[in-house]
mmCIF file of C-alpha atoms in Angstrom:
data_model
loop_
_atom_site.group_PDB
_atom_site.id
_atom_site.type_symbol
_atom_site.label_atom_id
_atom_site.label_comp_id
_atom_site.label_asym_id
_atom_site.label_seq_id
_atom_site.Cartn_x
_atom_site.Cartn_y
_atom_site.Cartn_z
ATOM 1 C CA MET A 1 -83.678 136.090 0.955
ATOM 2 C CA VAL A 2 -83.445 136.374 4.279
ATOM 3 C CA LYS A 3 -80.221 135.870 6.046
ATOM 4 C CA HIS A 4 -80.933 133.487 9.317
ATOM 5 C CA HIS A 5 -79.204 133.394 12.256
ATOM 6 C CA THR A 6 -81.429 131.401 15.377
ATOM 7 C CA ARG A 7 -84.250 129.264 14.987
ATOM 8 C CA ARG A 8 -86.477 132.050 16.406
ATOM 9 C CA ARG A 9 -86.572 134.333 13.454
ATOM 10 C CA VAL A 10 -86.667 131.084 10.973
ATOM 11 C CA LEU A 11 -89.959 130.058 12.687
ATOM 12 C CA GLN A 12 -91.173 133.952 12.843
ATOM 13 C CA ALA A 13 -91.965 134.039 9.475
ATOM 14 C CA LEU A 14 -94.785 131.057 9.906
ATOM 15 C CA GLY A 15 -97.489 133.284 11.661
ATOM 16 C CA ALA A 16 -97.777 135.696 8.599
ATOM 17 C CA ALA A 17 -98.136 133.305 6.000
ATOM 18 C CA GLY A 18 -100.727 130.268 5.788
ATOM 19 C CA MET A 19 -102.464 131.103 8.811
ATOM 20 C CA VAL A 20 -105.169 134.061 8.398
ATOM 21 C CA GLY A 21 -108.028 131.104 8.612
ATOM 22 C CA LEU A 22 -106.575 130.773 12.226
ATOM 23 C CA ALA A 23 -108.911 133.575 13.972
ATOM 24 C CA GLY A 24 -112.627 131.511 13.192
ATOM 25 C CA CYS A 25 -112.024 128.666 14.968
ATOM 26 C CA GLY A 26 -115.465 127.376 15.463
ATOM 27 C CA GLY A 27 -117.475 126.927 11.744
ATOM 28 C CA ASN A 28 -117.314 124.422 9.173
ATOM 29 C CA GLY A 29 -118.133 125.172 6.206
ATOM 30 C CA ASN A 30 -118.239 122.050 4.110
ATOM 31 C CA GLY A 31 -119.896 119.316 6.329
ATOM 32 C CA GLY A 32 -122.909 120.130 7.692
ATOM 33 C CA ALA A 33 -125.428 117.394 8.169
ATOM 34 C CA GLY A 34 -127.242 116.564 4.944
ATOM 35 C CA GLU A 35 -124.647 118.044 2.839
ATOM 36 C CA GLN A 36 -123.018 115.425 0.646
ATOM 37 C CA ARG A 37 -120.225 117.542 -0.588
ATOM 38 C CA LEU A 38 -116.631 117.623 1.785
ATOM 39 C CA SER A 39 -113.482 119.534 1.282
ATOM 40 C CA TRP A 40 -110.148 117.688 1.763
ATOM 41 C CA HIS A 41 -106.521 119.679 1.575
ATOM 42 C CA ALA A 42 -103.909 117.842 0.320
ATOM 43 C CA GLY A 43 -100.328 119.530 0.078
ATOM 44 C CA GLY A 44 -98.441 120.377 -3.158
ATOM 45 C CA THR A 45 -98.812 118.484 -6.675
ATOM 46 C CA GLY A 46 -94.857 117.381 -6.110
ATOM 47 C CA GLY A 47 -95.085 115.790 -2.841
ATOM 48 C CA THR A 48 -97.220 112.521 -1.963
ATOM 49 C CA TYR A 49 -100.158 113.945 -0.152
ATOM 50 C CA PHE A 50 -101.787 115.362 -3.776
ATOM 51 C CA PRO A 51 -102.343 111.510 -5.538
ATOM 52 C CA LEU A 52 -102.898 110.131 -2.252
ATOM 53 C CA SER A 53 -105.398 112.371 -1.793
ATOM 54 C CA ASN A 54 -106.281 111.968 -4.953
ATOM 55 C CA GLU A 55 -106.812 108.120 -4.724
ATOM 56 C CA ILE A 56 -108.863 108.444 -1.298
ATOM 57 C CA LYS A 57 -111.515 110.620 -2.898
ATOM 58 C CA THR A 58 -111.628 108.015 -5.534
ATOM 59 C CA ILE A 59 -112.566 105.027 -2.913
ATOM 60 C CA VAL A 60 -114.408 107.208 -1.075
ATOM 61 C CA GLU A 61 -116.714 108.324 -3.917
ATOM 62 C CA GLU A 62 -117.679 105.126 -5.116
ATOM 63 C CA ASN A 63 -117.790 103.673 -1.662
ATOM 64 C CA THR A 64 -120.329 106.469 -0.239
ATOM 65 C CA ASP A 65 -122.457 109.051 -1.350
ATOM 66 C CA LEU A 66 -120.446 111.519 0.003
ATOM 67 C CA SER A 67 -118.017 113.258 -2.964
ATOM 68 C CA LEU A 68 -114.589 114.999 -1.605
ATOM 69 C CA ASN A 69 -112.962 117.761 -3.709
ATOM 70 C CA VAL A 70 -109.247 117.768 -3.075
ATOM 71 C CA GLN A 71 -107.321 120.917 -3.226
ATOM 72 C CA SER A 72 -103.556 121.421 -3.773
ATOM 73 C CA THR A 73 -102.405 123.577 -0.795
ATOM 74 C CA GLY A 74 -99.216 124.308 1.111
ATOM 75 C CA ALA A 75 -99.882 121.511 2.961
ATOM 76 C CA SER A 76 -99.706 120.852 7.029
ATOM 77 C CA VAL A 77 -99.819 124.450 8.448
ATOM 78 C CA GLU A 78 -101.633 125.957 6.065
ATOM 79 C CA ASN A 79 -104.251 122.946 6.441
ATOM 80 C CA VAL A 80 -104.637 123.456 9.961
ATOM 81 C CA GLY A 81 -105.832 127.070 9.498
ATOM 82 C CA SER A 82 -107.922 125.590 7.229
ATOM 83 C CA LEU A 83 -109.589 123.190 9.621
ATOM 84 C CA ALA A 84 -109.628 125.890 12.171
ATOM 85 C CA ASP A 85 -111.895 127.990 10.274
ATOM 86 C CA GLY A 86 -114.110 125.035 8.476
ATOM 87 C CA THR A 87 -113.275 125.522 5.269
ATOM 88 C CA ALA A 88 -111.505 121.700 5.267
ATOM 89 C CA ASP A 89 -113.398 119.093 5.999
ATOM 90 C CA PHE A 90 -110.283 117.310 6.564
ATOM 91 C CA ALA A 91 -106.586 117.430 5.527
ATOM 92 C CA LEU A 92 -103.831 115.327 5.716
ATOM 93 C CA ILE A 93 -101.640 117.067 7.788
ATOM 94 C CA GLN A 94 -98.279 115.742 10.162
ATOM 95 C CA ASN A 95 -98.595 114.422 13.419
ATOM 96 C CA ASP A 96 -95.745 116.882 15.255
ATOM 97 C CA ILE A 97 -97.911 120.128 13.657
ATOM 98 C CA ALA A 98 -101.297 118.116 15.383
ATOM 99 C CA PHE A 99 -99.427 118.287 18.534
ATOM 100 C CA PHE A 100 -98.414 121.543 18.068
ATOM 101 C CA ALA A 101 -101.421 123.065 16.971
ATOM 102 C CA LYS A 102 -103.994 121.264 19.627
ATOM 103 C CA ASN A 103 -101.713 121.738 21.958
ATOM 104 C CA GLY A 104 -100.943 125.957 21.133
ATOM 105 C CA THR A 105 -97.121 125.278 21.467
ATOM 106 C CA GLY A 106 -93.771 124.561 19.581
ATOM 107 C CA ILE A 107 -93.333 127.067 17.097
ATOM 108 C CA ASP A 108 -94.190 130.707 16.986
ATOM 109 C CA SER A 109 -97.547 130.264 14.757
ATOM 110 C CA PHE A 110 -99.536 128.291 17.381
ATOM 111 C CA GLN A 111 -97.971 129.584 20.640
ATOM 112 C CA ASP A 112 -100.463 130.412 23.293
ATOM 113 C CA ASN A 113 -102.805 130.007 20.535
ATOM 114 C CA ALA A 114 -104.643 126.404 20.518
ATOM 115 C CA ILE A 115 -106.680 124.939 17.547
ATOM 116 C CA GLU A 116 -109.236 123.650 20.744
ATOM 117 C CA ASN A 117 -111.289 122.177 17.490
ATOM 118 C CA LEU A 118 -108.195 120.059 15.984
ATOM 119 C CA GLN A 119 -108.892 116.373 15.886
ATOM 120 C CA GLY A 120 -107.700 113.109 14.813
ATOM 121 C CA VAL A 121 -108.824 110.109 12.066
ATOM 122 C CA ALA A 122 -105.949 108.572 11.766
ATOM 123 C CA THR A 123 -102.301 107.620 11.004
ATOM 124 C CA LEU A 124 -101.136 106.550 7.552
ATOM 125 C CA TYR A 125 -96.927 106.362 6.850
ATOM 126 C CA PRO A 126 -93.613 107.783 8.023
ATOM 127 C CA GLU A 127 -92.679 111.352 6.112
ATOM 128 C CA THR A 128 -89.600 110.838 5.444
ATOM 129 C CA ILE A 129 -87.319 113.597 5.541
ATOM 130 C CA THR A 130 -85.276 113.817 2.549
ATOM 131 C CA LEU A 131 -82.628 116.677 1.993
ATOM 132 C CA VAL A 132 -81.780 116.974 -1.888
ATOM 133 C CA THR A 133 -78.693 118.576 -4.058
ATOM 134 C CA LEU A 134 -76.765 118.137 -7.269
ATOM 135 C CA GLN A 135 -73.810 116.135 -7.794
ATOM 136 C CA GLY A 136 -72.374 119.403 -8.998
ATOM 137 C CA THR A 137 -72.979 121.405 -6.066
ATOM 138 C CA GLY A 138 -70.301 120.161 -3.491
ATOM 139 C CA ILE A 139 -72.181 119.570 -0.569
ATOM 140 C CA GLU A 140 -71.845 115.963 0.846
ATOM 141 C CA SER A 141 -72.878 116.536 4.269
ATOM 142 C CA LEU A 142 -75.191 118.663 6.849
ATOM 143 C CA SER A 143 -72.108 121.088 7.676
ATOM 144 C CA ASP A 144 -71.794 121.434 3.713
ATOM 145 C CA LEU A 145 -74.781 123.669 4.004
ATOM 146 C CA SER A 146 -73.335 126.628 6.142
ATOM 147 C CA GLY A 147 -73.678 129.752 4.185
ATOM 148 C CA ALA A 148 -75.561 127.854 1.469
ATOM 149 C CA THR A 149 -79.186 128.681 -0.399
ATOM 150 C CA ILE A 150 -81.570 126.208 1.079
ATOM 151 C CA ASN A 151 -85.229 125.749 -0.253
ATOM 152 C CA THR A 152 -86.974 124.396 3.473
ATOM 153 C CA GLY A 153 -90.440 124.062 1.978
ATOM 154 C CA ASP A 154 -93.262 125.944 1.598
ATOM 155 C CA LEU A 155 -93.999 129.007 3.977
ATOM 156 C CA GLY A 156 -95.925 127.562 6.499
ATOM 157 C CA SER A 157 -95.658 124.112 5.867
ATOM 158 C CA GLY A 158 -94.455 121.740 7.781
ATOM 159 C CA THR A 159 -91.857 120.734 6.012
ATOM 160 C CA GLN A 160 -90.369 124.416 6.836
ATOM 161 C CA VAL A 161 -91.037 123.806 10.582
ATOM 162 C CA ASN A 162 -89.024 120.388 10.032
ATOM 163 C CA ALA A 163 -86.606 121.747 7.968
ATOM 164 C CA ASN A 164 -85.222 124.911 10.522
ATOM 165 C CA GLN A 165 -86.006 122.100 13.117
ATOM 166 C CA ILE A 166 -82.897 119.877 12.023
ATOM 167 C CA LEU A 167 -80.709 122.610 9.936
ATOM 168 C CA GLU A 168 -80.646 124.344 14.018
ATOM 169 C CA SER A 169 -80.236 120.870 15.861
ATOM 170 C CA VAL A 170 -76.923 119.984 13.590
ATOM 171 C CA GLY A 171 -75.622 123.620 13.749
ATOM 172 C CA VAL A 172 -76.489 124.866 10.314
ATOM 173 C CA THR A 173 -77.789 128.239 11.414
ATOM 174 C CA ASP A 174 -75.978 130.635 8.931
ATOM 175 C CA TYR A 175 -78.392 129.936 5.288
ATOM 176 C CA ASP A 176 -80.327 131.593 2.824
ATOM 177 C CA GLU A 177 -84.094 130.436 2.957
ATOM 178 C CA GLN A 178 -85.900 130.451 -0.336
ATOM 179 C CA ASN A 179 -89.584 128.802 -0.028
ATOM 180 C CA ALA A 180 -91.273 126.701 -2.403
ATOM 181 C CA GLY A 181 -93.191 123.479 -2.509
ATOM 182 C CA PHE A 182 -91.767 120.487 -4.100
ATOM 183 C CA SER A 183 -92.078 120.514 -7.702
ATOM 184 C CA GLN A 184 -90.578 124.256 -7.890
ATOM 185 C CA ALA A 185 -88.052 123.078 -5.321
ATOM 186 C CA SER A 186 -86.385 120.234 -8.038
ATOM 187 C CA GLU A 187 -86.853 123.050 -11.068
ATOM 188 C CA GLN A 188 -84.445 125.648 -8.873
ATOM 189 C CA LEU A 189 -81.868 122.523 -8.075
ATOM 190 C CA ALA A 190 -82.002 121.980 -11.496
ATOM 191 C CA ASN A 191 -81.796 125.902 -13.311
ATOM 192 C CA GLY A 192 -78.734 126.229 -10.443
ATOM 193 C CA ASP A 193 -80.850 128.768 -8.493
ATOM 194 C CA ILE A 194 -80.892 126.605 -4.721
ATOM 195 C CA ASP A 195 -78.052 124.415 -3.152
ATOM 196 C CA ALA A 196 -80.163 121.657 -1.657
ATOM 197 C CA ALA A 197 -84.137 121.624 -0.432
ATOM 198 C CA PHE A 198 -86.182 119.565 2.011
ATOM 199 C CA VAL A 199 -88.571 117.852 0.881
ATOM 200 C CA VAL A 200 -91.088 115.741 3.564
ATOM 201 C CA GLY A 201 -93.149 112.520 2.216
ATOM 202 C CA GLY A 202 -93.604 109.042 1.578
ATOM 203 C CA TRP A 203 -90.564 107.881 -0.698
ATOM 204 C CA PRO A 204 -90.745 107.801 -3.950
ATOM 205 C CA VAL A 205 -91.554 111.535 -4.046
ATOM 206 C CA GLY A 206 -92.707 112.546 -7.412
ATOM 207 C CA ALA A 207 -90.371 115.455 -7.694
ATOM 208 C CA ILE A 208 -87.359 113.839 -6.370
ATOM 209 C CA GLU A 209 -87.837 111.469 -9.207
ATOM 210 C CA ASP A 210 -88.099 113.999 -11.864
ATOM 211 C CA LEU A 211 -85.016 115.379 -10.567
ATOM 212 C CA ALA A 212 -82.687 111.985 -11.068
ATOM 213 C CA ASN A 213 -84.050 111.275 -14.177
ATOM 214 C CA THR A 214 -82.210 113.953 -15.377
ATOM 215 C CA ASN A 215 -79.972 115.148 -12.758
ATOM 216 C CA ASP A 216 -77.272 113.233 -10.998
ATOM 217 C CA ILE A 217 -78.513 113.895 -7.274
ATOM 218 C CA ARG A 218 -77.000 113.294 -3.872
ATOM 219 C CA ILE A 219 -79.324 112.467 -0.810
ATOM 220 C CA LEU A 220 -77.612 114.069 2.196
ATOM 221 C CA SER A 221 -78.142 111.450 5.361
ATOM 222 C CA ILE A 222 -78.918 112.352 8.974
ATOM 223 C CA GLU A 223 -77.559 109.611 10.784
ATOM 224 C CA GLY A 224 -75.387 109.421 14.230
ATOM 225 C CA ASP A 225 -74.532 111.759 15.873
ATOM 226 C CA ASN A 226 -77.419 114.059 13.693
ATOM 227 C CA ARG A 227 -79.332 112.072 13.480
ATOM 228 C CA GLU A 228 -79.757 111.637 17.782
ATOM 229 C CA ALA A 229 -79.242 115.649 18.255
ATOM 230 C CA VAL A 230 -82.688 116.117 15.816
ATOM 231 C CA LYS A 231 -84.333 113.777 17.702
ATOM 232 C CA GLU A 232 -83.584 115.050 20.853
ATOM 233 C CA GLU A 233 -84.715 118.411 19.516
ATOM 234 C CA ALA A 234 -88.015 117.008 18.654
ATOM 235 C CA SER A 235 -89.232 113.824 20.119
ATOM 236 C CA TRP A 236 -91.604 112.679 16.995
ATOM 237 C CA PHE A 237 -88.632 112.880 14.691
ATOM 238 C CA ALA A 238 -87.912 108.685 14.501
ATOM 239 C CA ASP A 239 -85.513 106.680 12.888
ATOM 240 C CA ASP A 240 -85.831 106.360 8.992
ATOM 241 C CA THR A 241 -83.853 104.544 5.543
ATOM 242 C CA ILE A 242 -84.271 105.452 1.998
ATOM 243 C CA PRO A 243 -83.586 102.638 0.375
ATOM 244 C CA GLY A 244 -81.204 102.244 -1.959
ATOM 245 C CA GLY A 245 -82.718 102.288 -5.756
ATOM 246 C CA THR A 246 -85.463 104.340 -4.957
ATOM 247 C CA TYR A 247 -84.080 107.069 -6.940
ATOM 248 C CA SER A 248 -82.238 107.045 -9.627
ATOM 249 C CA GLY A 249 -78.513 107.358 -9.265
ATOM 250 C CA VAL A 250 -78.735 107.015 -5.679
ATOM 251 C CA ASP A 251 -78.272 102.949 -5.471
ATOM 252 C CA ASP A 252 -76.684 103.181 -1.328
ATOM 253 C CA ASP A 253 -79.369 103.007 1.978
ATOM 254 C CA VAL A 254 -79.878 106.539 3.075
ATOM 255 C CA GLU A 255 -80.035 107.113 6.446
ATOM 256 C CA THR A 256 -82.712 110.294 7.761
ATOM 257 C CA VAL A 257 -85.786 110.754 10.152
ATOM 258 C CA ALA A 258 -89.840 110.832 9.421
ATOM 259 C CA VAL A 259 -92.770 112.202 10.889
ATOM 260 C CA GLN A 260 -95.843 110.224 10.537
ATOM 261 C CA ALA A 261 -98.440 111.596 7.776
ATOM 262 C CA MET A 262 -102.214 111.594 8.943
ATOM 263 C CA ILE A 263 -105.591 112.520 8.523
ATOM 264 C CA ALA A 264 -107.216 115.525 11.095
ATOM 265 C CA THR A 265 -110.481 117.121 11.037
ATOM 266 C CA ASN A 266 -112.181 119.378 13.139
ATOM 267 C CA GLU A 267 -115.253 118.767 15.849
ATOM 268 C CA SER A 268 -117.974 120.177 13.817
ATOM 269 C CA VAL A 269 -117.671 117.493 11.328
ATOM 270 C CA PRO A 270 -120.707 115.223 11.914
ATOM 271 C CA ALA A 271 -119.461 111.780 13.555
ATOM 272 C CA ASP A 272 -121.533 109.943 10.902
ATOM 273 C CA THR A 273 -120.161 111.712 8.325
ATOM 274 C CA VAL A 274 -116.545 110.912 9.506
ATOM 275 C CA GLU A 275 -117.557 107.317 10.888
ATOM 276 C CA THR A 276 -118.347 106.543 6.991
ATOM 277 C CA VAL A 277 -114.936 108.419 5.417
ATOM 278 C CA THR A 278 -112.988 106.346 7.347
ATOM 279 C CA ALA A 279 -114.722 103.322 6.831
ATOM 280 C CA ALA A 280 -115.015 103.740 2.909
ATOM 281 C CA ILE A 281 -110.859 104.089 3.927
ATOM 282 C CA PHE A 282 -109.337 101.484 5.994
ATOM 283 C CA ASP A 283 -112.377 99.104 4.935
ATOM 284 C CA ASN A 284 -110.889 99.546 1.601
ATOM 285 C CA VAL A 285 -106.788 100.209 1.337
ATOM 286 C CA ASP A 286 -106.594 97.540 -0.808
ATOM 287 C CA ASP A 287 -107.241 99.200 -3.756
ATOM 288 C CA LEU A 288 -104.839 102.143 -3.205
ATOM 289 C CA SER A 289 -101.644 102.123 -5.045
ATOM 290 C CA ILE A 290 -99.143 104.631 -2.277
ATOM 291 C CA LYS A 291 -97.553 103.786 0.725
ATOM 292 C CA THR A 292 -99.917 100.543 0.581
ATOM 293 C CA ASP A 293 -97.142 99.088 3.038
ATOM 294 C CA PHE A 294 -97.779 101.518 5.662
ATOM 295 C CA ILE A 295 -101.346 102.383 5.385
ATOM 296 C CA SER A 296 -103.692 99.628 7.245
ATOM 297 C CA LYS A 297 -106.639 99.947 10.101
ATOM 298 C CA ASP A 298 -104.359 97.816 12.562
ATOM 299 C CA SER A 299 -101.509 100.870 12.476
ATOM 300 C CA ALA A 300 -104.331 103.751 12.107
ATOM 301 C CA GLN A 301 -103.725 105.083 15.386
ATOM 302 C CA ASP A 302 -99.783 104.352 15.599
ATOM 303 C CA GLY A 303 -98.495 108.155 16.590
ATOM 304 C CA MET A 304 -101.986 109.480 16.445
ATOM 305 C CA SER A 305 -100.671 112.798 18.911
ATOM 306 C CA ILE A 306 -104.356 114.597 19.202
ATOM 307 C CA GLU A 307 -107.746 113.771 20.649
ATOM 308 C CA LEU A 308 -109.597 111.214 18.054
ATOM 309 C CA HIS A 309 -112.777 112.302 16.595
ATOM 310 C CA GLU A 310 -115.917 110.558 17.837
ATOM 311 C CA GLY A 311 -116.791 109.129 14.411
ATOM 312 C CA ALA A 312 -113.204 107.844 13.828
ATOM 313 C CA ALA A 313 -113.240 106.497 17.628
ATOM 314 C CA ALA A 314 -116.172 104.632 16.591
ATOM 315 C CA TYR A 315 -114.361 103.276 13.520
ATOM 316 C CA PHE A 316 -111.608 102.134 15.088
ATOM 317 C CA GLY A 317 -113.665 100.705 18.292
ATOM 318 C CA GLU A 318 -111.900 103.311 20.539
ATOM 319 C CA THR A 319 -114.022 103.520 23.841
ATOM 320 C CA GLY A 320 -112.885 107.329 23.804
ATOM 321 C CA ALA A 321 -110.988 109.894 22.975
ATOM 322 C CA THR A 322 -107.225 110.098 22.696
ATOM 323 C CA GLN A 323 -103.826 111.344 22.384
ATOM 324 C CA THR A 324 -100.444 109.903 22.176
ATOM 325 C CA GLU A 325 -98.142 111.632 25.352
ATOM 326 C CA THR A 326 -96.171 113.437 23.342
ATOM 327 C CA GLU A 327 -93.491 115.624 24.918
ATOM 328 C CA GLN A 328 -90.926 118.413 23.138
#
């Protein structure tokens, strides 16, 4: 474990993990013309990306001649690297990470290293920041996290980036960091190996559900002055609420913040392939069972933070590639 004191030191670790593919920002491994098998990179099996991606796989394969190979990954930052070097044709990422990558800014991994071939397809749903602990830890508020052992998500993931942004913005700079996916973080909490964990994903997150079914959990709120400080630090965070009853034993609403999940691709994937995949998904959203209150054709460009791929633009009837005016 490493002791952290500043945001820059926290984020420097990202440059060493999950970004190996960033050096080759041109090729496309699986999405060439005439090839029917596409690579789709998701996230950890305990989050929302992976099960949702497998539902999308089923829809695409039932409605097109394409097949999707869904892979579990470290999620957003790692997925950007896979899109950049062409080992992934499509991936789920956070809209803030997409903006950082496309513009070569925001975090050390992307600073002055813009991923120019990264393009957007559609936004999907709010990704809620869930900060979970157990009742027995004595942690009841964000201020109690000073000196704690915290799992901030997989090394190089969007979850880690968000966690470190939030902790610094509320003045928590002295903590021991662990890095693991949601399922392992749940096990760490249950075993007493960590004090708290950040999970970023559409509620309910399976790993938290499983934890809550066997342990008394507490979800820390991000509200009031703390929430305003978080949003001032990073404008892509939006207010969000985890409804009471989402997780066993958490009966009251919990105020927090969220980013936005989105589908991304790279510019070398053919336009007709992107349009076909996009149409399959958004013409058949009724076949999804995950985040159905949020995913729709009408809202699929809300929060789009990067240039839109021409195939997606064709499906959504956009007159040209678009990019949300998002500032740090």
